[in-house]
Short mmCIF file of C-alpha atoms and ligand atoms in Angstrom, two decimals:
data_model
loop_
_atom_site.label_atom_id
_atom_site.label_comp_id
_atom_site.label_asym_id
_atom_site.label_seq_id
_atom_site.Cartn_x
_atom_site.Cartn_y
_atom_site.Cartn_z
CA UNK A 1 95.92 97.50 77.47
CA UNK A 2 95.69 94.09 77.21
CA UNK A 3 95.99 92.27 80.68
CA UNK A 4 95.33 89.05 82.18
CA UNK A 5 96.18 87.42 78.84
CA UNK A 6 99.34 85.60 80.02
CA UNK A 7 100.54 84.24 83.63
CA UNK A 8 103.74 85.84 83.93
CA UNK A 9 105.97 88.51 81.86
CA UNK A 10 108.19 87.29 79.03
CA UNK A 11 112.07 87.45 79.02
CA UNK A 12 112.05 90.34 77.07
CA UNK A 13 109.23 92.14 79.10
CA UNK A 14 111.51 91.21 82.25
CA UNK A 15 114.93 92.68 80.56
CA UNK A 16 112.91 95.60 79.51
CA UNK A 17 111.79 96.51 83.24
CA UNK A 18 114.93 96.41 84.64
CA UNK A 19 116.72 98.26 82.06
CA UNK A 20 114.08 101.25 82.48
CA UNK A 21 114.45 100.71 85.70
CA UNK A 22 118.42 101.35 86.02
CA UNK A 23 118.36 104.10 83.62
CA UNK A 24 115.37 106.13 85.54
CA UNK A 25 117.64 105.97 88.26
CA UNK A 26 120.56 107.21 86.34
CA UNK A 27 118.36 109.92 85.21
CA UNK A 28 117.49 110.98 88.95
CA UNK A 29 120.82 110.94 90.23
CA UNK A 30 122.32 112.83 87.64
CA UNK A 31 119.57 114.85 85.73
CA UNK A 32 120.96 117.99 88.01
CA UNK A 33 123.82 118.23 85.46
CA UNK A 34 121.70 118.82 82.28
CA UNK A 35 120.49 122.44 84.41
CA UNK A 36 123.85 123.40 85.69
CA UNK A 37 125.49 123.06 81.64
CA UNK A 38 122.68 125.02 80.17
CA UNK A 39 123.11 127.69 83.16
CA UNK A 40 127.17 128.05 82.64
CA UNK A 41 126.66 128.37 78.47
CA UNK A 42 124.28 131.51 79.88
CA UNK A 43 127.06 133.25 81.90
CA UNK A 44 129.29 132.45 79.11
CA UNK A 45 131.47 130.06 81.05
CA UNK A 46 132.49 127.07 79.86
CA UNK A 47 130.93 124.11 81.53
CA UNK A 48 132.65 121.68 83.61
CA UNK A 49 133.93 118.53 81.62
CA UNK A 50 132.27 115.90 83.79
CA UNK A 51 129.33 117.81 84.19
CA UNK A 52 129.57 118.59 79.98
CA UNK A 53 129.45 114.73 79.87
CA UNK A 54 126.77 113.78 82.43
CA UNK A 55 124.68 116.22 80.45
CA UNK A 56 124.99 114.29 77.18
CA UNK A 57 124.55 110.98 79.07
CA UNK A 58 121.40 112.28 80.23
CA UNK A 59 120.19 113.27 77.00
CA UNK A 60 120.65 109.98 75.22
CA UNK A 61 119.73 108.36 78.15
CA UNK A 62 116.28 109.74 78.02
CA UNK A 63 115.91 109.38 74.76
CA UNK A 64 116.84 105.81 75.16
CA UNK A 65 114.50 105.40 77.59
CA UNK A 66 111.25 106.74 75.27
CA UNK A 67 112.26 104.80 72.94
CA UNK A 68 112.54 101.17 75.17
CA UNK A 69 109.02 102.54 76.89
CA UNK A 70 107.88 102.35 73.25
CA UNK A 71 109.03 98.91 72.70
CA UNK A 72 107.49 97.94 75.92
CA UNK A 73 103.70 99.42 75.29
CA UNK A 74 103.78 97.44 72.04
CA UNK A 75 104.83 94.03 73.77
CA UNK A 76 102.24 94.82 76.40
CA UNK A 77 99.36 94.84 73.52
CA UNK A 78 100.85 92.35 71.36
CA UNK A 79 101.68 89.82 73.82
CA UNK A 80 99.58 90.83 76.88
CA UNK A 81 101.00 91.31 80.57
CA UNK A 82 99.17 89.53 83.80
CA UNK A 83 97.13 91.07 85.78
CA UNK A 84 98.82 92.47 89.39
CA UNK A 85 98.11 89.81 92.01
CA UNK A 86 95.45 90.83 94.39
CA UNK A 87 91.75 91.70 94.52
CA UNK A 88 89.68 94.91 95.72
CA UNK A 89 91.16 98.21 96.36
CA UNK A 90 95.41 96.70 96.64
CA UNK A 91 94.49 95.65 93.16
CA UNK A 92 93.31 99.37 91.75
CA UNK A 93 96.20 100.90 93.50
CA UNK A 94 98.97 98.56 91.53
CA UNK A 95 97.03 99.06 88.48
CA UNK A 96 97.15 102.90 89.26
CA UNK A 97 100.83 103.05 90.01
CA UNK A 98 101.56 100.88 86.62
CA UNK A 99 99.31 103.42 84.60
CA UNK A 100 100.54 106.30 85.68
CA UNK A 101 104.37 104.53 85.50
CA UNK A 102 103.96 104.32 81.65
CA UNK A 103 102.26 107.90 81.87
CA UNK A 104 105.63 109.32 83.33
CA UNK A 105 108.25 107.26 81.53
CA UNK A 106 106.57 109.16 78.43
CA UNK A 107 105.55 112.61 79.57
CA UNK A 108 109.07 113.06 81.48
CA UNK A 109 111.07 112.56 78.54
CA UNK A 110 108.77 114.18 75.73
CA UNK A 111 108.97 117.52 78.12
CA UNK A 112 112.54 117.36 78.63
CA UNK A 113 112.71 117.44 74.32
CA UNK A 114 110.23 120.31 74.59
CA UNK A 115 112.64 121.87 77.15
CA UNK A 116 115.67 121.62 74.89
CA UNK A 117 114.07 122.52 70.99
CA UNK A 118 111.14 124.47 71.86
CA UNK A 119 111.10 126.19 74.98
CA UNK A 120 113.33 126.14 77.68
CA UNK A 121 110.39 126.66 80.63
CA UNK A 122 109.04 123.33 79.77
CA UNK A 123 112.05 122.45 81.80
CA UNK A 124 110.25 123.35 85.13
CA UNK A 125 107.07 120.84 84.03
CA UNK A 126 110.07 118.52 83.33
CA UNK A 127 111.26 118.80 86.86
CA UNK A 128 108.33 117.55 88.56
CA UNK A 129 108.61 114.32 87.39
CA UNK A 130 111.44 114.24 89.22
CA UNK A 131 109.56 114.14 92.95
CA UNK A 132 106.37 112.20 91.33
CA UNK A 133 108.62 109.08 90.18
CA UNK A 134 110.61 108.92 93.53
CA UNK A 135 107.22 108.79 95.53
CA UNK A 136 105.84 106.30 92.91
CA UNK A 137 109.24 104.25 92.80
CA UNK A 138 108.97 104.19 96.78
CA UNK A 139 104.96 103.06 96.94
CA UNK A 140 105.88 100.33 93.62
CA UNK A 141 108.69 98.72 95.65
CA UNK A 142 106.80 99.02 98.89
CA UNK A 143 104.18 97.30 97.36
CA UNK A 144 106.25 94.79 95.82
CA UNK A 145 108.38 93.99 98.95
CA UNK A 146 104.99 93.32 100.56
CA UNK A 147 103.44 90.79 98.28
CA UNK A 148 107.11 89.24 98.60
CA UNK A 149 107.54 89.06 102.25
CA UNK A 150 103.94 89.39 103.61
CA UNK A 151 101.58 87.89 100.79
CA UNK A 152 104.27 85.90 99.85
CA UNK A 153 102.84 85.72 96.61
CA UNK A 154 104.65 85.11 93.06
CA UNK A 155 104.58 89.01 92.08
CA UNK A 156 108.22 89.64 92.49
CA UNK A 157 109.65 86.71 91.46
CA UNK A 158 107.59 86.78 88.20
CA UNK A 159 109.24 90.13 87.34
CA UNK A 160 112.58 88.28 87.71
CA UNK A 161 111.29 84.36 86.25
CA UNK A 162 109.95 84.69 82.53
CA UNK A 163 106.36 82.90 82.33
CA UNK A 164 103.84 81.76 80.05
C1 LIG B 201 112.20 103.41 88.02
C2 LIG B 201 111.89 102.31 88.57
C3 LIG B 201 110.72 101.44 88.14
C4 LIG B 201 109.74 101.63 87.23
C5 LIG B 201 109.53 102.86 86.32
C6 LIG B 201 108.88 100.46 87.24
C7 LIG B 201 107.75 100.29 86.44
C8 LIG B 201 106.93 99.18 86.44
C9 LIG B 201 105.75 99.00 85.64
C10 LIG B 201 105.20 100.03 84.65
C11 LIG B 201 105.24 97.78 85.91
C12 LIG B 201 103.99 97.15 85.31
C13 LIG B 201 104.37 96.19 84.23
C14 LIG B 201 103.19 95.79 83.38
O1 LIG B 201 102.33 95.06 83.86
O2 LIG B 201 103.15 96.25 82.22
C15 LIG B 201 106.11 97.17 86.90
C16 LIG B 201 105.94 95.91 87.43
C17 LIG B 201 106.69 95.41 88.48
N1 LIG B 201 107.75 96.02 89.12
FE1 LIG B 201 108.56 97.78 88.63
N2 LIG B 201 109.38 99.58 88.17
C18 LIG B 201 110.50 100.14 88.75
C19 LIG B 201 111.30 99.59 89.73
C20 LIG B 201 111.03 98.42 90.39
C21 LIG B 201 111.79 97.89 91.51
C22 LIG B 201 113.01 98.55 92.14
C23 LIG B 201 111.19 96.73 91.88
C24 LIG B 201 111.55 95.75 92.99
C25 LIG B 201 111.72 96.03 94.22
C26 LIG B 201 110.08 96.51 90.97
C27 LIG B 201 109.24 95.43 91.00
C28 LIG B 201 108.20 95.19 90.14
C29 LIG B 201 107.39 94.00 90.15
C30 LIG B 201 107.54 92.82 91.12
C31 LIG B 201 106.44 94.13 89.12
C32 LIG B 201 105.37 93.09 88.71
C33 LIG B 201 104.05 93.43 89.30
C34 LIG B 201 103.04 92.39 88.91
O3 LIG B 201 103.38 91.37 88.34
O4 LIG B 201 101.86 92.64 89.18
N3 LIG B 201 110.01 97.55 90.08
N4 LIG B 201 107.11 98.05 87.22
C1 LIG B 202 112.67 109.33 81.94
C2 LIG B 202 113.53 110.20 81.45
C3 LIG B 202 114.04 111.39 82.20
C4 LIG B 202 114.13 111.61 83.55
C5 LIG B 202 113.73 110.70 84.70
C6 LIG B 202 114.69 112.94 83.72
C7 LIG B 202 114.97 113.54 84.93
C8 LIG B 202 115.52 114.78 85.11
C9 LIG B 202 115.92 115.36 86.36
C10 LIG B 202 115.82 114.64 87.72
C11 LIG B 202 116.40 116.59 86.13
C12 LIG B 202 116.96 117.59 87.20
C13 LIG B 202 115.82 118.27 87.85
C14 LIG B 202 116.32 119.21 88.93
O1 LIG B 202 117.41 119.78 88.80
O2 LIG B 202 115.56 119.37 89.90
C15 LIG B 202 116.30 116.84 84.72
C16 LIG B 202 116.66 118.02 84.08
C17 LIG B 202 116.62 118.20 82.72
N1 LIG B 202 116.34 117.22 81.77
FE1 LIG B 202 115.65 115.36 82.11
N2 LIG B 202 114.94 113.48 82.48
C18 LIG B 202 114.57 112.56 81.52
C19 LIG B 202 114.67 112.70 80.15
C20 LIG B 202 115.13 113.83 79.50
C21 LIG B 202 115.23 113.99 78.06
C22 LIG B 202 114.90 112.94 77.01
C23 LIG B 202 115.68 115.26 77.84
C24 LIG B 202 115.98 115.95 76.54
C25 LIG B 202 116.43 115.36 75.49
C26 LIG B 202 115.85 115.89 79.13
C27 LIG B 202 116.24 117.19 79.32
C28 LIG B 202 116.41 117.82 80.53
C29 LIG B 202 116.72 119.23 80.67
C30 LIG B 202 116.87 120.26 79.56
C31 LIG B 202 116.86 119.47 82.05
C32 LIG B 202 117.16 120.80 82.74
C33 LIG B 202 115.83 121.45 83.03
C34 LIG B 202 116.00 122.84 83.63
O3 LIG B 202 117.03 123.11 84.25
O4 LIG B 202 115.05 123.63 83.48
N3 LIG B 202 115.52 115.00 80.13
N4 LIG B 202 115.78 115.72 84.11
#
């Protein structure tokens, strides 16, 4: 993908971040709900309204979130996306961590689809993204609180300032 094309990330690129961001985190808090409906409907109980409702949010919210990751990959190429600060190995490892980002904000939702239409044991594939993005969401805002505080370098405030 196309990097080192632009200084900083565009407004949109910025609002886009964030937004996955919040919602990922919606979907880790309360992706526990979408398991407990599903197991209810099996014993023939009737599920919990909140629970009923945190269930749907998570659907649509995942959905949402394929489709803003899609919307993101196509800004990246089209308008290009600068390269992480740094040299060496610091550099491979951000580049890593953004890869496989965009890897999981794609394979996470596609497999929760696959759990609900085609089979519902794709849900346990769909569960492990669950421990993989918190370890990459801790190392990713490690890493940025670092070049913040330590490098004191532009990363973080260029994923809040829009740039050329
Ligand atoms: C679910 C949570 C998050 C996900 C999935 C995520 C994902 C990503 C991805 C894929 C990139 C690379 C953008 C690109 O070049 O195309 C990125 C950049 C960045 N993220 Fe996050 N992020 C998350 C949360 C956070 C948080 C909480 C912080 C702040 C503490 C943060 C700070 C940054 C910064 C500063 C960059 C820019 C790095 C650079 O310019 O080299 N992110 N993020
Ligand atoms: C980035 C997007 C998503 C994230 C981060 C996410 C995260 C999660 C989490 C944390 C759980 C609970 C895991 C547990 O109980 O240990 C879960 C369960 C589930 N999610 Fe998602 N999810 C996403 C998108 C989706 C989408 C788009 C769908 C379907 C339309 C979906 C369907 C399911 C299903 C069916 C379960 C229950 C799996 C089972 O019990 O076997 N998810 N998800």
């Amino acid at each position: 993908m196309a990097q080192g094309m632009r200084q900083g990330y565009s407004g949109l690129q910025i609002l886009l971040h964030w937004t996955i961001a919040l919602l990922v985190l919606f979907q880790l808090i309360f992706g526990e709900s979408m398991g407990e409906v599903a197991e209810a409907l099996e014993h023939g109980e009737t599920p919990d309204a909140s629970e009923q409702f945190l269930a749907d949010a998570h659907y649509w919210v995942g959905i949402a979130i394929l489709v803003l990751v899609g919307l993101r990959v196509i800004l990246r190429v089209t308008q290009g996306a600068p390269a992480p600060i740094g040299s060496g190995p610091q550099l491979l490892i951000a580049k890593a961590i953004h890869g496989i980002f965009y890897l999981l904000l794609i394979a996470v939702p596609v497999t929760g689809l696959l759990a609900v239409y085609v089979d519902e044991e794709i849900g346990e594939i769909h569960e492990i993204g669950k421990p993989l993005f918190i370890a990459f969401i801790v190392l990713h805002v490690l890493g940025a609180l670092f070049h913040h505080f330590k490098l004191k370098d532009e990363t973080l405030r260029r994923m809040f300032v829009p740039g050329r």
